[in-house]
Amino acid sequence: MKPLGKQHNVNGILACGAIGIAFCCCFLPQFVRAQPESQIVCNDVSRIDFSNGPLNLGGFGLFTFTNGKACGSEAVSSQQDSNCDCTSGKCDWRMQIVRDTPLSPEPGISLRLLDVYEEHLTGSGAWGHLILFECQNGQLARIWDRRFMYGVKFTRKRNGFDLESGYWLPNDPHCCPSRRQTEEFRWSHEKRRYIRTYTAILKRDAQTH
């Protein structure tokens, strides 16, 4: 079993299957370095207003969201904010929080799962970006961070959740993965984290595993 925890790179694990990390990274911009969540005071994660405030999107940079939306430009220096006006027509990326799910896997533990859809307006690629937050020692902390090309389906379960995403074989076109990856995560009281208990690569027309 593979634990869902801090050993994951907070800049995002690109779940693109056999197309490879090098292929995936060519579609990701090099935005400014984001500030750590530790600068955000957090005593109750349910009270953090992610839709109207700063959000660290890893390699994309630090964005200020308004009503759950933000836009970004790739043409920025390391000293500039990567935000831009979504209505200007000059933005390269559009970000939108499409899911904000509170999770309470056991008494005394409160988590927030965000799904940020990152759409490349001036090029190829779009991503579903899952980020799991909790309060630690009075500060906001992300405990898991992962990107999925063209999004991910999240299904809440009794003691965890399931994920379904695209999986590309070497000869698949960029637009259309021929496989789907299913993953099941369940809460571990002993490890105090979600554990991946099952994963499979299936044909896209398959309905069961």
PDB file of N, CA, C and O in Angstrom, residues 11 13 17 19 26 32 36 52 64 97 101 103 108 115 117 120 133 144 153 167 179 197 205:
ATOM      1  N   ASN A  11       4.926  20.164  -5.644  1.00  0.00           N
ATOM      2  CA  ASN A  11       4.789  20.823  -6.942  1.00  0.00           C
ATOM      3  C   ASN A  11       3.951  20.006  -7.898  1.00  0.00           C
ATOM      4  O   ASN A  11       3.747  20.398  -9.038  1.00  0.00           O
ATOM      5  N   ILE A  13       2.461  15.729  -8.739  1.00  0.00           N
ATOM      6  CA  ILE A  13       2.859  14.526  -9.447  1.00  0.00           C
ATOM      7  C   ILE A  13       1.975  14.436 -10.672  1.00  0.00           C
ATOM      8  O   ILE A  13       0.760  14.429 -10.571  1.00  0.00           O
ATOM      9  N   GLY A  17       0.670   8.640 -16.931  1.00  0.00           N
ATOM     10  CA  GLY A  17       0.906   7.292 -17.392  1.00  0.00           C
ATOM     11  C   GLY A  17       2.133   7.184 -18.255  1.00  0.00           C
ATOM     12  O   GLY A  17       3.166   7.787 -18.006  1.00  0.00           O
ATOM     13  N   ILE A  19       2.991   8.279 -21.108  1.00  0.00           N
ATOM     14  CA  ILE A  19       3.532   9.345 -21.952  1.00  0.00           C
ATOM     15  C   ILE A  19       4.762   9.963 -21.330  1.00  0.00           C
ATOM     16  O   ILE A  19       5.531  10.630 -22.020  1.00  0.00           O
ATOM     17  N   CYS A  26       6.327  19.709 -20.559  1.00  0.00           N
ATOM     18  CA  CYS A  26       6.461  20.717 -21.613  1.00  0.00           C
ATOM     19  C   CYS A  26       5.215  21.584 -21.713  1.00  0.00           C
ATOM     20  O   CYS A  26       5.245  22.632 -22.334  1.00  0.00           O
ATOM     21  N   VAL A  32       6.062  32.208 -11.254  1.00  0.00           N
ATOM     22  CA  VAL A  32       6.875  32.618 -10.112  1.00  0.00           C
ATOM     23  C   VAL A  32       6.755  31.607  -8.980  1.00  0.00           C
ATOM     24  O   VAL A  32       5.761  30.900  -8.859  1.00  0.00           O
ATOM     25  N   PRO A  36       4.870  29.750   0.818  1.00  0.00           N
ATOM     26  CA  PRO A  36       4.368  28.591   1.544  1.00  0.00           C
ATOM     27  C   PRO A  36       3.070  28.886   2.265  1.00  0.00           C
ATOM     28  O   PRO A  36       2.804  30.019   2.655  1.00  0.00           O
ATOM     29  N   ASN A  52     -11.543  33.251  -2.299  1.00  0.00           N
ATOM     30  CA  ASN A  52     -11.267  34.691  -2.302  1.00  0.00           C
ATOM     31  C   ASN A  52     -10.008  34.969  -1.495  1.00  0.00           C
ATOM     32  O   ASN A  52     -10.053  35.572  -0.416  1.00  0.00           O
ATOM     33  N   THR A  64      -4.095  34.964  -6.573  1.00  0.00           N
ATOM     34  CA  THR A  64      -5.159  35.485  -5.746  1.00  0.00           C
ATOM     35  C   THR A  64      -6.483  35.197  -6.444  1.00  0.00           C
ATOM     36  O   THR A  64      -6.766  35.735  -7.517  1.00  0.00           O
ATOM     37  N   ILE A  97     -11.608  26.878  -9.130  1.00  0.00           N
ATOM     38  CA  ILE A  97     -11.865  25.863  -8.113  1.00  0.00           C
ATOM     39  C   ILE A  97     -13.207  25.209  -8.436  1.00  0.00           C
ATOM     40  O   ILE A  97     -14.261  25.837  -8.345  1.00  0.00           O
ATOM     41  N   THR A 101     -14.194  20.254  -0.982  1.00  0.00           N
ATOM     42  CA  THR A 101     -14.843  19.207  -0.204  1.00  0.00           C
ATOM     43  C   THR A 101     -14.240  19.090   1.185  1.00  0.00           C
ATOM     44  O   THR A 101     -13.047  18.806   1.326  1.00  0.00           O
ATOM     45  N   LEU A 103     -13.473  17.069   4.508  1.00  0.00           N
ATOM     46  CA  LEU A 103     -13.339  15.654   4.836  1.00  0.00           C
ATOM     47  C   LEU A 103     -13.054  15.526   6.327  1.00  0.00           C
ATOM     48  O   LEU A 103     -12.181  16.214   6.859  1.00  0.00           O
ATOM     49  N   GLY A 108     -12.031  14.712  15.378  1.00  0.00           N
ATOM     50  CA  GLY A 108     -10.865  15.519  15.688  1.00  0.00           C
ATOM     51  C   GLY A 108      -9.963  15.826  14.517  1.00  0.00           C
ATOM     52  O   GLY A 108      -8.989  16.560  14.665  1.00  0.00           O
ATOM     53  N   ASP A 115     -10.186  20.883  -5.784  1.00  0.00           N
ATOM     54  CA  ASP A 115      -9.901  20.471  -7.159  1.00  0.00           C
ATOM     55  C   ASP A 115      -9.869  21.744  -7.990  1.00  0.00           C
ATOM     56  O   ASP A 115     -10.897  22.403  -8.179  1.00  0.00           O
ATOM     57  N   TYR A 117      -9.204  23.375 -11.581  1.00  0.00           N
ATOM     58  CA  TYR A 117      -9.059  23.070 -12.999  1.00  0.00           C
ATOM     59  C   TYR A 117      -8.195  24.149 -13.631  1.00  0.00           C
ATOM     60  O   TYR A 117      -8.516  25.339 -13.565  1.00  0.00           O
ATOM     61  N   HIS A 120      -5.206  25.645 -20.172  1.00  0.00           N
ATOM     62  CA  HIS A 120      -4.223  26.373 -20.980  1.00  0.00           C
ATOM     63  C   HIS A 120      -4.932  27.021 -22.161  1.00  0.00           C
ATOM     64  O   HIS A 120      -5.276  26.355 -23.136  1.00  0.00           O
ATOM     65  N   PHE A 133      -5.646  19.942   2.294  1.00  0.00           N
ATOM     66  CA  PHE A 133      -5.153  20.856   3.322  1.00  0.00           C
ATOM     67  C   PHE A 133      -5.632  20.433   4.706  1.00  0.00           C
ATOM     68  O   PHE A 133      -6.692  19.809   4.850  1.00  0.00           O
ATOM     69  N   TRP A 144      -1.068  16.899   0.705  1.00  0.00           N
ATOM     70  CA  TRP A 144      -1.025  16.108  -0.544  1.00  0.00           C
ATOM     71  C   TRP A 144      -1.306  17.021  -1.710  1.00  0.00           C
ATOM     72  O   TRP A 144      -2.078  17.985  -1.584  1.00  0.00           O
ATOM     73  N   LYS A 153     -11.883  12.411 -11.940  1.00  0.00           N
ATOM     74  CA  LYS A 153     -13.192  12.190 -11.343  1.00  0.00           C
ATOM     75  C   LYS A 153     -13.005  11.760  -9.892  1.00  0.00           C
ATOM     76  O   LYS A 153     -12.333  10.772  -9.614  1.00  0.00           O
ATOM     77  N   TYR A 167      -5.228   7.623 -18.756  1.00  0.00           N
ATOM     78  CA  TYR A 167      -3.917   6.957 -18.784  1.00  0.00           C
ATOM     79  C   TYR A 167      -3.546   6.742 -20.248  1.00  0.00           C
ATOM     80  O   TYR A 167      -4.277   6.099 -20.997  1.00  0.00           O
ATOM     81  N   ARG A 179      -6.753   4.439 -22.110  1.00  0.00           N
ATOM     82  CA  ARG A 179      -6.966   3.727 -20.864  1.00  0.00           C
ATOM     83  C   ARG A 179      -7.421   4.717 -19.784  1.00  0.00           C
ATOM     84  O   ARG A 179      -7.314   5.918 -19.925  1.00  0.00           O
ATOM     85  N   THR A 197      -5.163   1.927  -1.518  1.00  0.00           N
ATOM     86  CA  THR A 197      -5.366   0.501  -1.282  1.00  0.00           C
ATOM     87  C   THR A 197      -5.559  -0.297  -2.563  1.00  0.00           C
ATOM     88  O   THR A 197      -5.509  -1.527  -2.538  1.00  0.00           O
ATOM     89  N   ASP A 205     -13.595   1.632 -22.006  1.00  0.00           N
ATOM     90  CA  ASP A 205     -14.965   1.141 -22.079  1.00  0.00           C
ATOM     91  C   ASP A 205     -15.261   0.119 -20.987  1.00  0.00           C
ATOM     92  O   ASP A 205     -16.369  -0.381 -20.871  1.00  0.00           O
TER      93      ASP A 205
END
